[in-house]
Amino acid sequence: MNMLAIANQKGGVGKTTTTVTLAGLLASSGQRILLVDTDPQGSLTSYFGFEPEQLRYSVYSFFEESQSRIKLPVQQVVQKTRFDNIDLLPAVPAMATLDRQLINRPGMGLVLSQAISPLVRSYDRVLFDCAPALGVLLINALGASRELVIPVQTEHLAIKGLERMLKTLAMVNRVRKQPLPYVVLPTFYDSKIWACVEALQSLQQRHADRLAPKPVPFDPQLKEASRKNTPLSLLNSDADSIDAYKALLTVLQRPEDLPATRPTRISNNGQRQ
Ligand SMILES: Nc1ncnc2c1ncn2[C@@H]1O[C@H](COP(=O)(O)OP(=O)(O)O)[C@@H](O)[C@H]1O
Ligand SMILES: [Mg+2]
């Protein structure tokens, strides 16, 4: 089971869209995908048509139960989506209070990897859609993952956000056994807009060895797919943006390429466990 985080501390850069689109492509190729919504805003959960108010269990439940002795079976939290091979661990807004609740409580960085571990044989990949904030949820997702995609909007300010994300990654790497490999994915690219072209050039200069093969173009079809609660690849597999996401998949590890090592566990105070 490969664990992939899609993260950037900046919002609106295409994290949820990237998570959904990769899930659509991978599921079509026969991989069993588990999506984990670690963003209290729950955009991924909404994308698949779930209402947080109607969910009895969510990612929040794992953190609640980590403080009690009762173990909630992870299968009870898994929601089937209406798409073959795509299941979801949903988010609820209460997750926004976790950092306040868990401050100074040790061992909270490994809650998600522990919760998901019984599912190792049930899925080929786990995709974490991350919250745009440095906190216990992001640390959990990065700690559990073997690989990271950082979507970056092709504009000047977003590139500054990337530097911030890379600082967070450096912090996480200090306590991992091996550094977390990452791919920078330029998004919202429009070759007719000079600011986009300039931003892409800047990314190419500074992150050449980490850049995805193709930038994801600005593509209104992605928004339309979101309105239809469907991954775009299942509506139009020829869209330009889908081409870029397919190219991204060629540089990501395949589940069969991975050594069978256990993920590094990191506590919420940044210590390896
Ligand atoms: N390449 C793109 N072209 C056009 N619109 C996009 C693109 N990627 C994402 N969007 C739209 O931009 C908005 C923000 O994207 P989203 O994936 O939710 O960002 P994040 O998860 O980083 O906050 C959504 O409405 C989404 O449909
Ligand atoms: Mg999002």
PDB file of C-alpha atoms and ligand atoms in Angstrom:
ATOM      1  CA  MET A   1       0.000   0.000   0.000  1.00  0.00           C
ATOM      2  CA  ASN A   2       1.546   3.302  -1.074  1.00  0.00           C
ATOM      3  CA  MET A   3       0.748   6.396   0.925  1.00  0.00           C
ATOM      4  CA  LEU A   4       0.783   9.690  -0.961  1.00  0.00           C
ATOM      5  CA  ALA A   5       0.174  13.096   0.603  1.00  0.00           C
ATOM      6  CA  ILE A   6      -1.075  16.051  -1.431  1.00  0.00           C
ATOM      7  CA  ALA A   7      -0.140  19.097   0.584  1.00  0.00           C
ATOM      8  CA  ASN A   8       0.598  22.807   0.524  1.00  0.00           C
ATOM      9  CA  GLN A   9       0.032  25.248   3.361  1.00  0.00           C
ATOM     10  CA  LYS A  10      -1.572  27.604   0.869  1.00  0.00           C
ATOM     11  CA  GLY A  11      -5.265  27.121   0.103  1.00  0.00           C
ATOM     12  CA  GLY A  12      -6.841  27.117  -3.351  1.00  0.00           C
ATOM     13  CA  VAL A  13      -3.792  25.735  -5.170  1.00  0.00           C
ATOM     14  CA  GLY A  14      -5.467  22.540  -6.414  1.00  0.00           C
ATOM     15  CA  LYS A  15      -4.813  20.016  -3.624  1.00  0.00           C
ATOM     16  CA  THR A  16      -8.325  18.562  -3.519  1.00  0.00           C
ATOM     17  CA  THR A  17      -8.601  18.644  -7.309  1.00  0.00           C
ATOM     18  CA  THR A  18      -5.285  16.796  -7.602  1.00  0.00           C
ATOM     19  CA  THR A  19      -6.394  14.193  -5.034  1.00  0.00           C
ATOM     20  CA  VAL A  20      -9.699  13.548  -6.822  1.00  0.00           C
ATOM     21  CA  THR A  21      -8.177  13.498 -10.302  1.00  0.00           C
ATOM     22  CA  LEU A  22      -5.372  11.113  -9.373  1.00  0.00           C
ATOM     23  CA  ALA A  23      -7.934   8.894  -7.624  1.00  0.00           C
ATOM     24  CA  GLY A  24     -10.073   8.810 -10.790  1.00  0.00           C
ATOM     25  CA  LEU A  25      -7.122   7.862 -12.995  1.00  0.00           C
ATOM     26  CA  LEU A  26      -5.721   5.254 -10.611  1.00  0.00           C
ATOM     27  CA  ALA A  27      -9.114   3.693  -9.920  1.00  0.00           C
ATOM     28  CA  SER A  28      -9.729   3.346 -13.665  1.00  0.00           C
ATOM     29  CA  SER A  29      -6.438   1.499 -13.980  1.00  0.00           C
ATOM     30  CA  GLY A  30      -7.725  -1.029 -11.435  1.00  0.00           C
ATOM     31  CA  GLN A  31      -6.008   0.237  -8.286  1.00  0.00           C
ATOM     32  CA  ARG A  32      -8.034   0.227  -5.071  1.00  0.00           C
ATOM     33  CA  ILE A  33      -7.864   3.734  -3.667  1.00  0.00           C
ATOM     34  CA  LEU A  34      -8.526   4.985  -0.169  1.00  0.00           C
ATOM     35  CA  LEU A  35      -8.883   8.744   0.088  1.00  0.00           C
ATOM     36  CA  VAL A  36      -8.327  10.424   3.445  1.00  0.00           C
ATOM     37  CA  ASP A  37      -9.776  13.891   3.942  1.00  0.00           C
ATOM     38  CA  THR A  38      -7.569  15.544   6.556  1.00  0.00           C
ATOM     39  CA  ASP A  39      -8.836  19.056   5.857  1.00  0.00           C
ATOM     40  CA  PRO A  40     -11.481  20.241   8.386  1.00  0.00           C
ATOM     41  CA  GLN A  41     -13.082  22.170   5.504  1.00  0.00           C
ATOM     42  CA  GLY A  42     -14.022  18.785   4.077  1.00  0.00           C
ATOM     43  CA  SER A  43     -13.892  19.752   0.385  1.00  0.00           C
ATOM     44  CA  LEU A  44     -12.925  16.209  -0.585  1.00  0.00           C
ATOM     45  CA  THR A  45     -15.768  14.802   1.512  1.00  0.00           C
ATOM     46  CA  SER A  46     -18.219  17.189  -0.173  1.00  0.00           C
ATOM     47  CA  TYR A  47     -16.778  16.396  -3.593  1.00  0.00           C
ATOM     48  CA  PHE A  48     -18.070  12.848  -3.197  1.00  0.00           C
ATOM     49  CA  GLY A  49     -21.452  14.063  -2.035  1.00  0.00           C
ATOM     50  CA  PHE A  50     -21.202  13.428   1.712  1.00  0.00           C
ATOM     51  CA  GLU A  51     -22.677  15.845   4.248  1.00  0.00           C
ATOM     52  CA  PRO A  52     -20.491  16.165   7.377  1.00  0.00           C
ATOM     53  CA  GLU A  53     -23.606  16.534   9.585  1.00  0.00           C
ATOM     54  CA  GLN A  54     -24.812  13.098   8.488  1.00  0.00           C
ATOM     55  CA  LEU A  55     -21.562  11.287   9.216  1.00  0.00           C
ATOM     56  CA  ARG A  56     -21.375   9.308  12.419  1.00  0.00           C
ATOM     57  CA  TYR A  57     -17.641   8.601  12.092  1.00  0.00           C
ATOM     58  CA  SER A  58     -14.833  10.501  10.420  1.00  0.00           C
ATOM     59  CA  VAL A  59     -11.079  11.082  10.633  1.00  0.00           C
ATOM     60  CA  TYR A  60     -11.934  13.020  13.799  1.00  0.00           C
ATOM     61  CA  SER A  61     -13.132   9.762  15.432  1.00  0.00           C
ATOM     62  CA  PHE A  62      -9.589   8.313  15.383  1.00  0.00           C
ATOM     63  CA  PHE A  63      -8.295  11.224  17.425  1.00  0.00           C
ATOM     64  CA  GLU A  64     -11.247  11.045  19.818  1.00  0.00           C
ATOM     65  CA  GLU A  65     -10.775   7.346  20.401  1.00  0.00           C
ATOM     66  CA  SER A  66      -7.010   7.706  20.801  1.00  0.00           C
ATOM     67  CA  GLN A  67      -7.889   9.235  24.171  1.00  0.00           C
ATOM     68  CA  SER A  68     -10.077   6.314  25.222  1.00  0.00           C
ATOM     69  CA  ARG A  69      -9.449   2.583  25.457  1.00  0.00           C
ATOM     70  CA  ILE A  70     -12.164   1.614  23.007  1.00  0.00           C
ATOM     71  CA  LYS A  71     -10.841   0.885  19.512  1.00  0.00           C
ATOM     72  CA  LEU A  72     -13.062   1.936  16.657  1.00  0.00           C
ATOM     73  CA  PRO A  73     -12.719  -0.473  13.693  1.00  0.00           C
ATOM     74  CA  VAL A  74     -11.440   1.614  10.784  1.00  0.00           C
ATOM     75  CA  GLN A  75     -13.875  -0.220   8.467  1.00  0.00           C
ATOM     76  CA  GLN A  76     -16.729   1.594  10.226  1.00  0.00           C
ATOM     77  CA  VAL A  77     -15.264   4.930   9.201  1.00  0.00           C
ATOM     78  CA  VAL A  78     -14.698   3.991   5.542  1.00  0.00           C
ATOM     79  CA  GLN A  79     -17.373   5.335   3.201  1.00  0.00           C
ATOM     80  CA  LYS A  80     -17.894   3.772  -0.201  1.00  0.00           C
ATOM     81  CA  THR A  81     -18.174   6.385  -2.929  1.00  0.00           C
ATOM     82  CA  ARG A  82     -20.354   5.777  -5.965  1.00  0.00           C
ATOM     83  CA  PHE A  83     -17.187   5.053  -7.962  1.00  0.00           C
ATOM     84  CA  ASP A  84     -15.590   1.626  -8.220  1.00  0.00           C
ATOM     85  CA  ASN A  85     -12.283   1.335  -6.346  1.00  0.00           C
ATOM     86  CA  ILE A  86     -12.633   4.692  -4.540  1.00  0.00           C
ATOM     87  CA  ASP A  87     -13.378   4.729  -0.814  1.00  0.00           C
ATOM     88  CA  LEU A  88     -13.125   7.652   1.583  1.00  0.00           C
ATOM     89  CA  LEU A  89     -12.302   8.428   5.187  1.00  0.00           C
ATOM     90  CA  PRO A  90     -14.322  11.635   5.518  1.00  0.00           C
ATOM     91  CA  ALA A  91     -13.651  14.901   7.373  1.00  0.00           C
ATOM     92  CA  VAL A  92     -15.882  16.891   9.712  1.00  0.00           C
ATOM     93  CA  PRO A  93     -15.509  20.560  10.739  1.00  0.00           C
ATOM     94  CA  ALA A  94     -14.743  19.586  14.378  1.00  0.00           C
ATOM     95  CA  MET A  95     -11.289  18.527  13.156  1.00  0.00           C
ATOM     96  CA  ALA A  96     -10.416  22.229  13.190  1.00  0.00           C
ATOM     97  CA  THR A  97     -10.367  22.051  17.009  1.00  0.00           C
ATOM     98  CA  LEU A  98      -7.864  19.177  17.185  1.00  0.00           C
ATOM     99  CA  ASP A  99      -4.747  21.301  17.525  1.00  0.00           C
ATOM    100  CA  ARG A 100      -6.233  23.141  20.498  1.00  0.00           C
ATOM    101  CA  GLN A 101      -7.426  19.902  22.103  1.00  0.00           C
ATOM    102  CA  LEU A 102      -4.255  17.915  21.603  1.00  0.00           C
ATOM    103  CA  ILE A 103      -1.620  20.513  22.361  1.00  0.00           C
ATOM    104  CA  ASN A 104       1.164  18.986  24.478  1.00  0.00           C
ATOM    105  CA  ARG A 105      -0.386  15.531  24.276  1.00  0.00           C
ATOM    106  CA  PRO A 106       2.415  13.185  23.143  1.00  0.00           C
ATOM    107  CA  GLY A 107       2.059  10.454  20.516  1.00  0.00           C
ATOM    108  CA  MET A 108      -0.544  12.209  18.409  1.00  0.00           C
ATOM    109  CA  GLY A 109       1.573  12.225  15.235  1.00  0.00           C
ATOM    110  CA  LEU A 110       0.968   8.536  14.564  1.00  0.00           C
ATOM    111  CA  VAL A 111      -2.799   8.336  15.027  1.00  0.00           C
ATOM    112  CA  LEU A 112      -3.628   8.172  11.313  1.00  0.00           C
ATOM    113  CA  SER A 113      -0.970   5.667  10.270  1.00  0.00           C
ATOM    114  CA  GLN A 114      -2.032   3.413  13.149  1.00  0.00           C
ATOM    115  CA  ALA A 115      -5.728   3.766  12.316  1.00  0.00           C
ATOM    116  CA  ILE A 116      -5.164   2.884   8.659  1.00  0.00           C
ATOM    117  CA  SER A 117      -2.697   0.035   9.201  1.00  0.00           C
ATOM    118  CA  PRO A 118      -5.402  -2.728   9.321  1.00  0.00           C
ATOM    119  CA  LEU A 119      -6.274  -1.767   5.717  1.00  0.00           C
ATOM    120  CA  VAL A 120      -2.848  -2.554   4.262  1.00  0.00           C
ATOM    121  CA  ARG A 121      -4.194  -5.419   2.157  1.00  0.00           C
ATOM    122  CA  SER A 122      -7.467  -3.747   1.215  1.00  0.00           C
ATOM    123  CA  TYR A 123      -6.035  -0.879  -0.863  1.00  0.00           C
ATOM    124  CA  ASP A 124      -3.202  -0.273  -3.309  1.00  0.00           C
ATOM    125  CA  ARG A 125      -2.880   3.417  -2.507  1.00  0.00           C
ATOM    126  CA  VAL A 126      -3.885   5.875   0.150  1.00  0.00           C
ATOM    127  CA  LEU A 127      -4.135   9.533  -0.862  1.00  0.00           C
ATOM    128  CA  PHE A 128      -4.164  12.160   1.901  1.00  0.00           C
ATOM    129  CA  ASP A 129      -5.772  15.471   0.957  1.00  0.00           C
ATOM    130  CA  CYS A 130      -4.087  17.779   3.455  1.00  0.00           C
ATOM    131  CA  ALA A 131      -5.217  20.800   5.420  1.00  0.00           C
ATOM    132  CA  PRO A 132      -3.611  24.119   4.468  1.00  0.00           C
ATOM    133  CA  ALA A 133      -2.271  24.590   7.986  1.00  0.00           C
ATOM    134  CA  LEU A 134       0.692  23.274   9.919  1.00  0.00           C
ATOM    135  CA  GLY A 135      -0.864  21.197  12.678  1.00  0.00           C
ATOM    136  CA  VAL A 136      -1.435  17.695  13.949  1.00  0.00           C
ATOM    137  CA  LEU A 137      -3.395  16.622  10.835  1.00  0.00           C
ATOM    138  CA  LEU A 138      -0.684  17.691   8.378  1.00  0.00           C
ATOM    139  CA  ILE A 139       2.030  16.118  10.555  1.00  0.00           C
ATOM    140  CA  ASN A 140       0.029  12.862  10.669  1.00  0.00           C
ATOM    141  CA  ALA A 141      -0.411  12.770   6.889  1.00  0.00           C
ATOM    142  CA  LEU A 142       3.232  13.586   6.135  1.00  0.00           C
ATOM    143  CA  GLY A 143       4.415  11.110   8.770  1.00  0.00           C
ATOM    144  CA  ALA A 144       2.378   8.276   7.258  1.00  0.00           C
ATOM    145  CA  SER A 145       3.289   9.029   3.627  1.00  0.00           C
ATOM    146  CA  ARG A 146       5.995   7.638   1.384  1.00  0.00           C
ATOM    147  CA  GLU A 147       5.684  10.388  -1.190  1.00  0.00           C
ATOM    148  CA  LEU A 148       4.395  13.963  -1.429  1.00  0.00           C
ATOM    149  CA  VAL A 149       2.887  16.032  -4.220  1.00  0.00           C
ATOM    150  CA  ILE A 150       2.963  19.794  -3.665  1.00  0.00           C
ATOM    151  CA  PRO A 151       0.541  21.581  -6.026  1.00  0.00           C
ATOM    152  CA  VAL A 152       1.696  25.173  -6.600  1.00  0.00           C
ATOM    153  CA  GLN A 153      -0.352  27.763  -8.413  1.00  0.00           C
ATOM    154  CA  THR A 154       1.731  29.409 -11.144  1.00  0.00           C
ATOM    155  CA  GLU A 155       1.808  32.887  -9.635  1.00  0.00           C
ATOM    156  CA  HIS A 156       4.358  34.822  -7.631  1.00  0.00           C
ATOM    157  CA  LEU A 157       2.707  34.605  -4.193  1.00  0.00           C
ATOM    158  CA  ALA A 158       2.031  30.897  -4.476  1.00  0.00           C
ATOM    159  CA  ILE A 159       5.715  30.277  -5.074  1.00  0.00           C
ATOM    160  CA  LYS A 160       6.415  31.936  -1.710  1.00  0.00           C
ATOM    161  CA  GLY A 161       3.909  29.474  -0.197  1.00  0.00           C
ATOM    162  CA  LEU A 162       5.983  26.635  -1.654  1.00  0.00           C
ATOM    163  CA  GLU A 163       9.041  27.808   0.275  1.00  0.00           C
ATOM    164  CA  ARG A 164       6.984  27.657   3.462  1.00  0.00           C
ATOM    165  CA  MET A 165       5.819  24.133   2.654  1.00  0.00           C
ATOM    166  CA  LEU A 166       9.414  23.058   1.995  1.00  0.00           C
ATOM    167  CA  LYS A 167      10.437  24.395   5.424  1.00  0.00           C
ATOM    168  CA  THR A 168       7.696  22.256   7.002  1.00  0.00           C
ATOM    169  CA  LEU A 169       8.940  19.273   5.001  1.00  0.00           C
ATOM    170  CA  ALA A 170      12.513  19.866   6.222  1.00  0.00           C
ATOM    171  CA  MET A 171      11.184  19.820   9.789  1.00  0.00           C
ATOM    172  CA  VAL A 172       9.323  16.559   9.197  1.00  0.00           C
ATOM    173  CA  ASN A 173      12.379  15.049   7.469  1.00  0.00           C
ATOM    174  CA  ARG A 174      14.549  15.658  10.516  1.00  0.00           C
ATOM    175  CA  VAL A 175      12.611  12.952  12.346  1.00  0.00           C
ATOM    176  CA  ARG A 176      11.934  10.550   9.472  1.00  0.00           C
ATOM    177  CA  LYS A 177      14.185   7.574   8.769  1.00  0.00           C
ATOM    178  CA  GLN A 178      14.355   8.637   5.142  1.00  0.00           C
ATOM    179  CA  PRO A 179      13.504  12.047   3.664  1.00  0.00           C
ATOM    180  CA  LEU A 180      10.035  12.180   2.105  1.00  0.00           C
ATOM    181  CA  PRO A 181      10.426  12.347  -1.712  1.00  0.00           C
ATOM    182  CA  TYR A 182       8.327  15.119  -3.251  1.00  0.00           C
ATOM    183  CA  VAL A 183       7.130  16.374  -6.622  1.00  0.00           C
ATOM    184  CA  VAL A 184       6.231  20.026  -7.256  1.00  0.00           C
ATOM    185  CA  LEU A 185       3.136  20.257  -9.464  1.00  0.00           C
ATOM    186  CA  PRO A 186       2.535  23.657 -11.117  1.00  0.00           C
ATOM    187  CA  THR A 187      -1.219  24.292 -11.421  1.00  0.00           C
ATOM    188  CA  PHE A 188      -3.599  26.845 -13.010  1.00  0.00           C
ATOM    189  CA  TYR A 189      -1.065  27.339 -15.810  1.00  0.00           C
ATOM    190  CA  ASP A 190      -2.039  29.617 -18.711  1.00  0.00           C
ATOM    191  CA  SER A 191       0.649  30.139 -21.341  1.00  0.00           C
ATOM    192  CA  LYS A 192      -1.091  33.339 -22.511  1.00  0.00           C
ATOM    193  CA  ILE A 193      -0.611  35.015 -19.132  1.00  0.00           C
ATOM    194  CA  TRP A 194       2.891  36.362 -18.627  1.00  0.00           C
ATOM    195  CA  ALA A 195       2.739  36.038 -14.821  1.00  0.00           C
ATOM    196  CA  CYS A 196       2.093  32.295 -15.221  1.00  0.00           C
ATOM    197  CA  VAL A 197       4.936  31.861 -17.691  1.00  0.00           C
ATOM    198  CA  GLU A 198       7.299  33.757 -15.407  1.00  0.00           C
ATOM    199  CA  ALA A 199       6.221  31.744 -12.357  1.00  0.00           C
ATOM    200  CA  LEU A 200       6.743  28.461 -14.226  1.00  0.00           C
ATOM    201  CA  GLN A 201      10.219  29.600 -15.316  1.00  0.00           C
ATOM    202  CA  SER A 202      11.053  30.441 -11.739  1.00  0.00           C
ATOM    203  CA  LEU A 203       9.913  26.977 -10.596  1.00  0.00           C
ATOM    204  CA  GLN A 204      11.974  25.390 -13.386  1.00  0.00           C
ATOM    205  CA  GLN A 205      15.077  27.298 -12.250  1.00  0.00           C
ATOM    206  CA  ARG A 206      14.717  26.552  -8.556  1.00  0.00           C
ATOM    207  CA  HIS A 207      13.147  23.091  -8.499  1.00  0.00           C
ATOM    208  CA  ALA A 208      14.164  21.563 -11.835  1.00  0.00           C
ATOM    209  CA  ASP A 209      14.847  18.099 -10.418  1.00  0.00           C
ATOM    210  CA  ARG A 210      11.544  18.008  -8.524  1.00  0.00           C
ATOM    211  CA  LEU A 211       9.147  19.417 -11.095  1.00  0.00           C
ATOM    212  CA  ALA A 212       6.259  17.356 -12.499  1.00  0.00           C
ATOM    213  CA  PRO A 213       6.661  16.603 -16.243  1.00  0.00           C
ATOM    214  CA  LYS A 214       3.798  18.959 -17.261  1.00  0.00           C
ATOM    215  CA  PRO A 215       2.067  21.886 -15.526  1.00  0.00           C
ATOM    216  CA  VAL A 216      -1.660  21.410 -14.985  1.00  0.00           C
ATOM    217  CA  PRO A 217      -3.308  23.986 -17.267  1.00  0.00           C
ATOM    218  CA  PHE A 218      -6.112  26.265 -16.128  1.00  0.00           C
ATOM    219  CA  ASP A 219      -9.073  24.069 -17.055  1.00  0.00           C
ATOM    220  CA  PRO A 220     -12.687  25.088 -16.343  1.00  0.00           C
ATOM    221  CA  GLN A 221     -13.659  21.428 -16.869  1.00  0.00           C
ATOM    222  CA  LEU A 222     -12.118  20.676 -13.465  1.00  0.00           C
ATOM    223  CA  LYS A 223     -14.616  23.009 -11.822  1.00  0.00           C
ATOM    224  CA  GLU A 224     -17.432  21.518 -13.837  1.00  0.00           C
ATOM    225  CA  ALA A 225     -16.374  18.007 -12.779  1.00  0.00           C
ATOM    226  CA  SER A 226     -16.465  19.163  -9.154  1.00  0.00           C
ATOM    227  CA  ARG A 227     -20.006  20.458  -9.678  1.00  0.00           C
ATOM    228  CA  LYS A 228     -20.928  17.022 -10.981  1.00  0.00           C
ATOM    229  CA  ASN A 229     -19.216  15.325  -7.985  1.00  0.00           C
ATOM    230  CA  THR A 230     -17.193  13.215 -10.416  1.00  0.00           C
ATOM    231  CA  PRO A 231     -13.442  12.925 -11.133  1.00  0.00           C
ATOM    232  CA  LEU A 232     -12.807  14.683 -14.461  1.00  0.00           C
ATOM    233  CA  SER A 233     -11.015  11.675 -15.967  1.00  0.00           C
ATOM    234  CA  LEU A 234     -14.328   9.786 -15.794  1.00  0.00           C
ATOM    235  CA  LEU A 235     -16.110  12.553 -17.719  1.00  0.00           C
ATOM    236  CA  ASN A 236     -13.477  13.494 -20.273  1.00  0.00           C
ATOM    237  CA  SER A 237     -10.280  11.478 -20.286  1.00  0.00           C
ATOM    238  CA  ASP A 238      -8.923  13.635 -23.152  1.00  0.00           C
ATOM    239  CA  ALA A 239      -8.954  16.930 -21.243  1.00  0.00           C
ATOM    240  CA  ASP A 240      -5.598  18.799 -21.274  1.00  0.00           C
ATOM    241  CA  SER A 241      -5.491  18.815 -17.499  1.00  0.00           C
ATOM    242  CA  ILE A 242      -5.932  15.036 -17.440  1.00  0.00           C
ATOM    243  CA  ASP A 243      -2.910  14.741 -19.709  1.00  0.00           C
ATOM    244  CA  ALA A 244      -0.836  16.610 -17.110  1.00  0.00           C
ATOM    245  CA  TYR A 245      -2.125  14.391 -14.297  1.00  0.00           C
ATOM    246  CA  LYS A 246      -1.296  11.276 -16.330  1.00  0.00           C
ATOM    247  CA  ALA A 247       2.229  12.664 -16.789  1.00  0.00           C
ATOM    248  CA  LEU A 248       2.453  13.209 -13.019  1.00  0.00           C
ATOM    249  CA  LEU A 249       1.605   9.555 -12.422  1.00  0.00           C
ATOM    250  CA  THR A 250       4.595   8.484 -14.532  1.00  0.00           C
ATOM    251  CA  VAL A 251       6.986  10.038 -11.981  1.00  0.00           C
ATOM    252  CA  LEU A 252       5.206   8.761  -8.866  1.00  0.00           C
ATOM    253  CA  GLN A 253       6.189   5.452  -7.360  1.00  0.00           C
ATOM    254  CA  ARG A 254       4.039   2.466  -8.190  1.00  0.00           C
ATOM    255  CA  PRO A 255       2.892   0.328  -5.248  1.00  0.00           C
ATOM    256  CA  GLU A 256       4.955  -2.607  -6.529  1.00  0.00           C
ATOM    257  CA  ASP A 257       8.151  -0.467  -6.552  1.00  0.00           C
ATOM    258  CA  LEU A 258       8.046   0.068  -2.818  1.00  0.00           C
ATOM    259  CA  PRO A 259      10.061  -1.827  -0.279  1.00  0.00           C
ATOM    260  CA  ALA A 260       7.844  -3.361   2.378  1.00  0.00           C
ATOM    261  CA  THR A 261       8.976  -1.105   5.210  1.00  0.00           C
ATOM    262  CA  ARG A 262       6.772   0.378   7.856  1.00  0.00           C
ATOM    263  CA  PRO A 263       6.038   4.103   7.695  1.00  0.00           C
ATOM    264  CA  THR A 264       7.946   6.380  10.042  1.00  0.00           C
ATOM    265  CA  ARG A 265       5.886   7.493  12.959  1.00  0.00           C
ATOM    266  CA  ILE A 266       6.221  11.029  14.164  1.00  0.00           C
ATOM    267  CA  SER A 267       4.688  12.454  17.299  1.00  0.00           C
ATOM    268  CA  ASN A 268       3.013  15.838  17.291  1.00  0.00           C
ATOM    269  CA  ASN A 269       6.014  17.319  19.029  1.00  0.00           C
ATOM    270  CA  GLY A 270       8.146  16.243  16.083  1.00  0.00           C
ATOM    271  CA  GLN A 271       9.907  13.264  17.711  1.00  0.00           C
ATOM    272  CA  ARG A 272      10.461   9.991  15.874  1.00  0.00           C
ATOM    273  CA  GLN A 273       8.786   7.099  17.673  1.00  0.00           C
TER     274      GLN A 273
HETATM  275  N1  LIG B   1      -6.184  23.536 -13.056  1.00  0.00           N
HETATM  276  C1  LIG B   1      -7.317  24.146 -12.687  1.00  0.00           C
HETATM  277  N2  LIG B   1      -7.989  24.934 -13.559  1.00  0.00           N
HETATM  278  C2  LIG B   1      -9.137  25.566 -13.200  1.00  0.00           C
HETATM  279  N3  LIG B   1      -9.713  25.461 -11.995  1.00  0.00           N
HETATM  280  C3  LIG B   1      -9.104  24.663 -11.082  1.00  0.00           C
HETATM  281  C4  LIG B   1      -7.887  23.971 -11.365  1.00  0.00           C
HETATM  282  N4  LIG B   1      -7.516  23.265 -10.271  1.00  0.00           N
HETATM  283  C5  LIG B   1      -8.464  23.514  -9.331  1.00  0.00           C
HETATM  284  N5  LIG B   1      -9.421  24.356  -9.812  1.00  0.00           N
HETATM  285  C6  LIG B   1     -10.586  24.896  -9.091  1.00  0.00           C
HETATM  286  O1  LIG B   1     -10.059  25.831  -8.130  1.00  0.00           O
HETATM  287  C7  LIG B   1     -10.717  25.732  -6.893  1.00  0.00           C
HETATM  288  C8  LIG B   1      -9.731  25.406  -5.785  1.00  0.00           C
HETATM  289  O2  LIG B   1      -9.157  24.145  -6.038  1.00  0.00           O
HETATM  290  P1  LIG B   1      -8.951  23.067  -4.870  1.00  0.00           P
HETATM  291  O3  LIG B   1      -8.484  21.815  -5.515  1.00  0.00           O
HETATM  292  O4  LIG B   1     -10.183  22.994  -4.031  1.00  0.00           O
HETATM  293  O5  LIG B   1      -7.768  23.736  -4.037  1.00  0.00           O
HETATM  294  P2  LIG B   1      -7.217  23.400  -2.564  1.00  0.00           P
HETATM  295  O6  LIG B   1      -7.657  22.022  -2.217  1.00  0.00           O
HETATM  296  O7  LIG B   1      -5.723  23.540  -2.666  1.00  0.00           O
HETATM  297  O8  LIG B   1      -7.795  24.443  -1.646  1.00  0.00           O
HETATM  298  C9  LIG B   1     -11.804  24.668  -7.080  1.00  0.00           C
HETATM  299  O9  LIG B   1     -13.003  25.324  -7.409  1.00  0.00           O
HETATM  300  C10 LIG B   1     -11.316  23.849  -8.276  1.00  0.00           C
HETATM  301  O10 LIG B   1     -12.383  23.296  -9.029  1.00  0.00           O
HETATM  302 MG    MG B   2      -8.790  21.390  -0.535  1.00  0.00          MG
END
